[in-house]
Amino acid sequence: METAVTKTGTEDKIWGGGNEPLKVSYGKMMMWFFILSDALTFSGFLAAYGFSRFKFINSWPIADEVFNHFPFLHGVDAPMYYVALMTFVLIFSSVTMVLAVDAGHQMKQKKVILYMFLTIIGGFIFVGSQAWEWKNFIKGEYGAVETRGGQILQFVDAEGHRVALKDIAIVNTHNERVQHENKNGVWYDKEKVLPAFSVEEIKAGFSKNKDLLLRTQILTEKGAKTILTREESLKRLNGDVIGIVEGANMVHNEYGNPLFANFFFFITGFHGFHVFSGVIINIIIFINVILGTYEKRKNYEMVEKVGLYWHFVDLVWVFVFTFFYLV
């Protein structure tokens, strides 16, 4: 006995699992799904960064003072110059990717090879620039001291310019430096790297130079860091300071709140991993283009799919750049 099946009249309008849902190939649809899920991940990271920054808005590091290095220009204050150059290179690589996709639509193999090569070079430059920026961020430039409450105090001259620890410390060659252990001290953590100077050497140099002042991580109404008077500086240095901070890591940050360093390493590192992955995928597609794989298939859809991913990582960087460097 046959079972009656009710017809709704919409059978021909329902996607039955074919290869072109919404008139888009299955591969391209999956790339859009991945981009959407990844966009939500980055949104969560940036939202967490925004909430944390709002919570500590009066003590958050000033980006112009943190990212002020430029290759081969040691000692030159160039706030955001190199970051802007990195951003330009990444955006330009997105343009060359557009040209590669367009050349693929026109079945022009040589142009696809040229523009994909330029895209790969741009990706390598950006990843290398991020590595260089990380190196400078981790190493630091001036150094600072940390108080019992975890506050960062930086040294400035009478005009408010930063002064490095090496220009302050009076090195005591008679006393041998001993590595800090977790069994003695208020940090309850073993010292991973012995600082270049001791707290006593910094105190001795600070006392002799009467033009030196301490600057806290607390911001004024004008957005500048609060500079203490000479008397207040001496009091804080002799009473509250427990250690030296050089550069930034996941625990201590000479630029200010450690959360800033945590988010910087995590978010820019996560994005850098995406860019590096994109470069590797581009190289694979680039080799296939040279071999004529897509000429034989009579389409360059793979170039278009990797182009979607590349535009995505470029767009994400625009938001990361805005959150970390501009706002």
Short mmCIF file of C-alpha atoms in Angstrom, two decimals:
data_model
loop_
_atom_site.label_atom_id
_atom_site.label_comp_id
_atom_site.label_asym_id
_atom_site.label_seq_id
_atom_site.Cartn_x
_atom_site.Cartn_y
_atom_site.Cartn_z
CA MET A 1 0.00 0.00 0.00
CA GLU A 2 1.51 3.32 -1.05
CA THR A 3 1.70 6.23 1.39
CA ALA A 4 0.24 9.52 0.17
CA VAL A 5 2.72 12.42 0.13
CA THR A 6 1.38 15.94 0.49
CA LYS A 7 2.73 18.42 -2.05
CA THR A 8 3.40 21.98 -0.84
CA GLY A 9 4.28 23.52 -4.17
CA THR A 10 7.66 24.77 -2.90
CA GLU A 11 9.74 21.67 -3.60
CA ASP A 12 11.61 23.27 -6.49
CA LYS A 13 12.49 26.34 -4.38
CA ILE A 14 14.26 24.48 -1.55
CA TRP A 15 18.02 23.91 -1.72
CA GLY A 16 18.48 20.19 -2.01
CA GLY A 17 22.18 20.07 -1.20
CA GLY A 18 23.52 20.94 -4.61
CA ASN A 19 26.90 22.52 -5.27
CA GLU A 20 25.69 26.09 -5.68
CA PRO A 21 23.58 27.31 -2.71
CA LEU A 22 22.47 30.91 -3.24
CA LYS A 23 24.16 30.77 -6.66
CA VAL A 24 27.56 30.56 -4.94
CA SER A 25 29.92 27.59 -5.10
CA TYR A 26 30.15 25.36 -2.04
CA GLY A 27 33.80 26.31 -1.42
CA LYS A 28 33.10 30.01 -1.48
CA MET A 29 30.11 29.56 0.84
CA MET A 30 32.30 27.69 3.36
CA MET A 31 34.87 30.48 3.22
CA TRP A 32 32.16 32.99 4.10
CA PHE A 33 31.05 30.78 7.01
CA PHE A 34 34.63 30.67 8.29
CA ILE A 35 35.04 34.44 7.93
CA LEU A 36 31.80 35.03 9.84
CA SER A 37 32.82 32.76 12.74
CA ASP A 38 36.31 34.28 12.85
CA ALA A 39 34.83 37.78 12.81
CA LEU A 40 32.79 36.91 15.90
CA THR A 41 35.96 35.66 17.61
CA PHE A 42 37.85 38.88 16.92
CA SER A 43 34.79 40.88 18.00
CA GLY A 44 34.85 39.13 21.37
CA PHE A 45 38.56 39.86 21.84
CA LEU A 46 38.19 43.53 20.94
CA ALA A 47 35.10 43.89 23.12
CA ALA A 48 37.05 42.45 26.09
CA TYR A 49 39.86 44.90 25.35
CA GLY A 50 37.37 47.77 25.23
CA PHE A 51 35.78 46.85 28.56
CA SER A 52 39.18 46.48 30.25
CA ARG A 53 40.40 49.78 28.90
CA PHE A 54 37.23 51.53 30.06
CA LYS A 55 37.68 50.05 33.54
CA PHE A 56 41.25 51.36 33.77
CA ILE A 57 40.77 54.41 31.57
CA ASN A 58 42.64 56.69 33.97
CA SER A 59 45.80 54.57 33.94
CA TRP A 60 45.92 53.07 30.45
CA PRO A 61 49.24 53.45 28.55
CA ILE A 62 49.45 56.20 25.92
CA ALA A 63 49.98 54.60 22.50
CA ASP A 64 52.08 57.49 21.17
CA GLU A 65 54.61 56.86 23.94
CA VAL A 66 54.66 53.09 23.53
CA PHE A 67 54.88 52.71 19.74
CA ASN A 68 57.33 55.46 18.89
CA HIS A 69 60.17 53.47 17.33
CA PHE A 70 61.30 53.40 13.72
CA PRO A 71 63.92 51.07 12.17
CA PHE A 72 67.44 52.53 11.96
CA LEU A 73 66.32 55.72 13.74
CA HIS A 74 67.41 54.95 17.28
CA GLY A 75 66.47 57.64 19.79
CA VAL A 76 64.14 59.46 17.37
CA ASP A 77 60.61 60.00 18.68
CA ALA A 78 58.40 58.81 15.82
CA PRO A 79 54.98 58.08 17.35
CA MET A 80 52.88 55.72 15.23
CA TYR A 81 54.99 56.25 12.08
CA TYR A 82 56.03 52.64 11.69
CA VAL A 83 52.59 51.31 12.60
CA ALA A 84 51.11 53.57 9.92
CA LEU A 85 53.64 52.22 7.41
CA MET A 86 52.74 48.63 8.35
CA THR A 87 49.06 49.41 7.87
CA PHE A 88 49.71 50.98 4.46
CA VAL A 89 51.66 47.90 3.33
CA LEU A 90 48.85 45.54 4.40
CA ILE A 91 46.14 47.65 2.75
CA PHE A 92 48.22 47.90 -0.44
CA SER A 93 48.55 44.09 -0.45
CA SER A 94 44.76 43.93 -0.38
CA VAL A 95 44.71 46.09 -3.53
CA THR A 96 47.13 43.75 -5.31
CA MET A 97 44.95 40.82 -4.28
CA VAL A 98 41.93 42.51 -5.89
CA LEU A 99 43.94 42.94 -9.07
CA ALA A 100 44.95 39.26 -8.94
CA VAL A 101 41.32 38.17 -8.63
CA ASP A 102 40.29 40.45 -11.49
CA ALA A 103 43.12 39.10 -13.67
CA GLY A 104 41.89 35.58 -12.85
CA HIS A 105 38.40 36.45 -14.06
CA GLN A 106 39.99 37.53 -17.33
CA MET A 107 42.10 34.33 -17.46
CA LYS A 108 45.36 36.31 -17.57
CA GLN A 109 47.83 33.98 -15.90
CA LYS A 110 50.89 36.26 -16.01
CA LYS A 111 49.05 39.12 -14.31
CA VAL A 112 47.74 36.78 -11.61
CA ILE A 113 51.31 35.64 -10.96
CA LEU A 114 52.57 39.24 -10.70
CA TYR A 115 49.85 40.51 -8.36
CA MET A 116 49.90 37.43 -6.13
CA PHE A 117 53.68 37.77 -5.83
CA LEU A 118 53.26 41.40 -4.69
CA THR A 119 50.57 40.30 -2.20
CA ILE A 120 52.87 37.67 -0.72
CA ILE A 121 55.73 40.18 -0.40
CA GLY A 122 53.40 42.62 1.36
CA GLY A 123 52.30 39.89 3.78
CA PHE A 124 55.90 38.98 4.61
CA ILE A 125 56.76 42.65 5.22
CA PHE A 126 53.80 43.04 7.57
CA VAL A 127 54.57 39.88 9.57
CA GLY A 128 58.24 40.88 9.82
CA SER A 129 57.22 44.37 10.96
CA GLN A 130 55.02 42.89 13.68
CA ALA A 131 57.93 40.74 14.88
CA TRP A 132 60.16 43.82 15.01
CA GLU A 133 57.49 45.74 16.92
CA TRP A 134 57.12 42.88 19.41
CA LYS A 135 60.88 42.84 19.94
CA ASN A 136 60.96 46.52 20.85
CA PHE A 137 57.87 46.23 23.03
CA ILE A 138 59.33 43.29 24.97
CA LYS A 139 62.79 44.82 25.28
CA GLY A 140 61.59 48.30 26.28
CA GLU A 141 63.61 51.48 26.00
CA TYR A 142 63.66 53.46 29.24
CA GLY A 143 62.67 51.09 32.01
CA ALA A 144 60.65 51.92 35.13
CA VAL A 145 60.13 50.89 38.74
CA GLU A 146 57.20 49.05 40.29
CA THR A 147 55.53 49.74 43.64
CA ARG A 148 54.08 47.33 46.18
CA GLY A 149 50.62 47.94 44.77
CA GLY A 150 51.71 47.07 41.22
CA GLN A 151 51.84 50.68 40.01
CA ILE A 152 54.44 51.68 37.43
CA LEU A 153 56.57 54.78 38.06
CA GLN A 154 58.60 56.26 35.20
CA PHE A 155 61.47 58.73 35.38
CA VAL A 156 61.35 62.14 33.68
CA ASP A 157 63.48 65.27 33.70
CA ALA A 158 62.35 68.76 34.66
CA GLU A 159 60.82 69.25 31.19
CA GLY A 160 58.81 66.03 31.36
CA HIS A 161 60.97 63.99 28.98
CA ARG A 162 61.55 60.30 29.75
CA VAL A 163 64.90 59.34 31.26
CA ALA A 164 66.31 55.81 30.95
CA LEU A 165 67.41 53.76 33.95
CA LYS A 166 70.94 53.51 32.52
CA ASP A 167 71.21 57.31 32.69
CA ILE A 168 70.15 57.35 36.35
CA ALA A 169 71.74 54.37 38.06
CA ILE A 170 74.99 54.66 39.98
CA VAL A 171 76.37 51.15 39.61
CA ASN A 172 77.80 49.65 42.77
CA THR A 173 80.57 47.31 41.65
CA HIS A 174 81.33 46.14 45.20
CA ASN A 175 78.07 44.33 45.89
CA GLU A 176 77.29 41.16 43.95
CA ARG A 177 73.78 41.00 42.48
CA VAL A 178 71.64 38.05 43.64
CA GLN A 179 68.74 36.64 41.66
CA HIS A 180 65.37 37.10 43.36
CA GLU A 181 63.72 33.84 44.52
CA ASN A 182 60.08 33.18 45.33
CA LYS A 183 60.91 32.31 48.95
CA ASN A 184 62.06 35.84 49.76
CA GLY A 185 60.31 39.02 48.72
CA VAL A 186 56.84 40.40 48.22
CA TRP A 187 56.44 39.32 44.59
CA TYR A 188 56.18 35.62 45.55
CA ASP A 189 57.62 34.77 42.16
CA LYS A 190 61.08 33.82 41.04
CA GLU A 191 62.90 36.42 38.95
CA LYS A 192 63.25 35.06 35.40
CA VAL A 193 65.78 37.62 34.21
CA LEU A 194 68.07 39.63 36.45
CA PRO A 195 67.46 43.37 35.83
CA ALA A 196 70.35 45.45 34.55
CA PHE A 197 70.25 47.59 37.72
CA SER A 198 69.16 47.18 41.31
CA VAL A 199 66.63 49.36 43.13
CA GLU A 200 69.41 50.69 45.38
CA GLU A 201 71.47 51.82 42.38
CA ILE A 202 68.46 53.65 40.96
CA LYS A 203 67.72 55.30 44.30
CA ALA A 204 71.32 56.45 44.63
CA GLY A 205 71.34 58.00 41.17
CA PHE A 206 67.93 59.62 41.66
CA SER A 207 68.99 61.24 44.93
CA LYS A 208 72.08 62.81 43.36
CA ASN A 209 70.26 64.23 40.31
CA LYS A 210 67.87 66.87 41.61
CA ASP A 211 66.31 67.46 38.16
CA LEU A 212 64.74 64.00 38.09
CA LEU A 213 61.07 63.40 38.90
CA LEU A 214 58.72 60.44 38.97
CA ARG A 215 55.74 60.10 36.67
CA THR A 216 52.83 57.85 37.62
CA GLN A 217 50.60 55.89 35.26
CA ILE A 218 47.57 57.94 36.36
CA LEU A 219 46.34 60.30 33.64
CA THR A 220 45.38 63.93 34.18
CA GLU A 221 42.27 65.58 32.74
CA LYS A 222 44.34 66.55 29.69
CA GLY A 223 45.30 62.93 29.03
CA ALA A 224 48.92 63.27 30.18
CA LYS A 225 50.54 61.21 32.92
CA THR A 226 50.76 62.77 36.37
CA ILE A 227 54.23 64.05 37.31
CA LEU A 228 55.03 64.13 41.03
CA THR A 229 56.94 66.87 42.78
CA ARG A 230 60.53 66.26 43.86
CA GLU A 231 59.45 65.63 47.47
CA GLU A 232 56.65 63.27 46.46
CA SER A 233 58.99 61.47 44.08
CA LEU A 234 61.58 60.84 46.79
CA LYS A 235 58.89 59.62 49.16
CA ARG A 236 57.42 57.16 46.64
CA LEU A 237 60.81 55.92 45.51
CA ASN A 238 62.14 55.29 49.01
CA GLY A 239 58.91 53.98 50.50
CA ASP A 240 56.94 52.07 47.87
CA VAL A 241 59.28 50.83 45.14
CA ILE A 242 60.13 47.12 45.26
CA GLY A 243 61.52 46.27 41.84
CA ILE A 244 62.80 47.20 38.40
CA VAL A 245 60.71 46.72 35.24
CA GLU A 246 62.36 46.65 31.83
CA GLY A 247 60.17 46.20 28.79
CA ALA A 248 56.89 44.32 28.81
CA ASN A 249 55.72 40.75 29.29
CA MET A 250 52.58 38.96 30.50
CA VAL A 251 53.26 39.93 34.13
CA HIS A 252 55.04 43.30 34.18
CA ASN A 253 54.84 46.25 31.81
CA GLU A 254 57.10 49.29 31.98
CA TYR A 255 54.54 51.33 30.01
CA GLY A 256 51.75 50.95 32.56
CA ASN A 257 48.91 48.51 33.20
CA PRO A 258 49.96 44.87 32.56
CA LEU A 259 46.56 44.20 30.96
CA PHE A 260 47.61 46.37 28.04
CA ALA A 261 50.54 44.06 27.31
CA ASN A 262 48.38 40.95 27.73
CA PHE A 263 45.84 42.16 25.19
CA PHE A 264 48.55 43.44 22.86
CA PHE A 265 50.37 40.12 22.74
CA PHE A 266 47.19 38.08 22.42
CA ILE A 267 45.23 40.10 19.86
CA THR A 268 48.09 41.25 17.62
CA GLY A 269 49.64 37.79 17.89
CA PHE A 270 46.34 36.14 16.91
CA HIS A 271 46.00 38.49 13.96
CA GLY A 272 49.64 37.99 13.00
CA PHE A 273 49.03 34.24 12.94
CA HIS A 274 46.13 34.83 10.54
CA VAL A 275 48.33 36.94 8.26
CA PHE A 276 51.12 34.35 8.32
CA SER A 277 48.60 31.60 7.53
CA GLY A 278 47.28 33.72 4.67
CA VAL A 279 50.80 34.13 3.31
CA ILE A 280 51.36 30.35 3.36
CA ILE A 281 48.02 29.73 1.60
CA ASN A 282 48.84 32.43 -0.95
CA ILE A 283 52.18 30.75 -1.68
CA ILE A 284 50.42 27.42 -2.31
CA ILE A 285 47.90 29.07 -4.66
CA PHE A 286 50.73 31.06 -6.27
CA ILE A 287 52.61 27.83 -7.09
CA ASN A 288 49.44 26.33 -8.58
CA VAL A 289 48.98 29.43 -10.74
CA ILE A 290 52.55 29.08 -12.04
CA LEU A 291 51.95 25.39 -12.79
CA GLY A 292 48.84 26.30 -14.79
CA THR A 293 46.44 24.34 -12.57
CA TYR A 294 43.67 26.91 -12.82
CA GLU A 295 44.24 27.46 -16.54
CA LYS A 296 43.41 23.79 -17.01
CA ARG A 297 40.29 24.16 -14.85
CA LYS A 298 39.25 27.20 -16.88
CA ASN A 299 38.64 29.25 -13.68
CA TYR A 300 40.60 30.97 -10.89
CA GLU A 301 38.04 30.55 -8.12
CA MET A 302 40.73 29.40 -5.67
CA VAL A 303 42.42 32.77 -6.08
CA GLU A 304 39.11 34.44 -5.32
CA LYS A 305 38.54 32.32 -2.20
CA VAL A 306 41.97 33.04 -0.74
CA GLY A 307 41.35 36.67 -1.69
CA LEU A 308 38.27 36.72 0.55
CA TYR A 309 40.38 35.51 3.45
CA TRP A 310 43.09 38.08 2.74
CA HIS A 311 40.60 40.95 2.63
CA PHE A 312 39.20 39.71 5.94
CA VAL A 313 42.54 39.83 7.77
CA ASP A 314 43.13 43.31 6.30
CA LEU A 315 39.75 44.49 7.56
CA VAL A 316 40.38 43.03 11.01
CA TRP A 317 43.68 44.91 11.20
CA VAL A 318 41.81 48.18 10.59
CA PHE A 319 39.82 47.53 13.78
CA VAL A 320 42.88 46.36 15.74
CA PHE A 321 44.78 49.43 14.56
CA THR A 322 41.91 51.69 15.63
CA PHE A 323 41.47 50.10 19.06
CA PHE A 324 45.14 49.81 20.04
CA TYR A 325 46.80 52.74 18.32
CA LEU A 326 44.29 55.48 17.55
CA VAL A 327 41.60 55.52 20.23
#
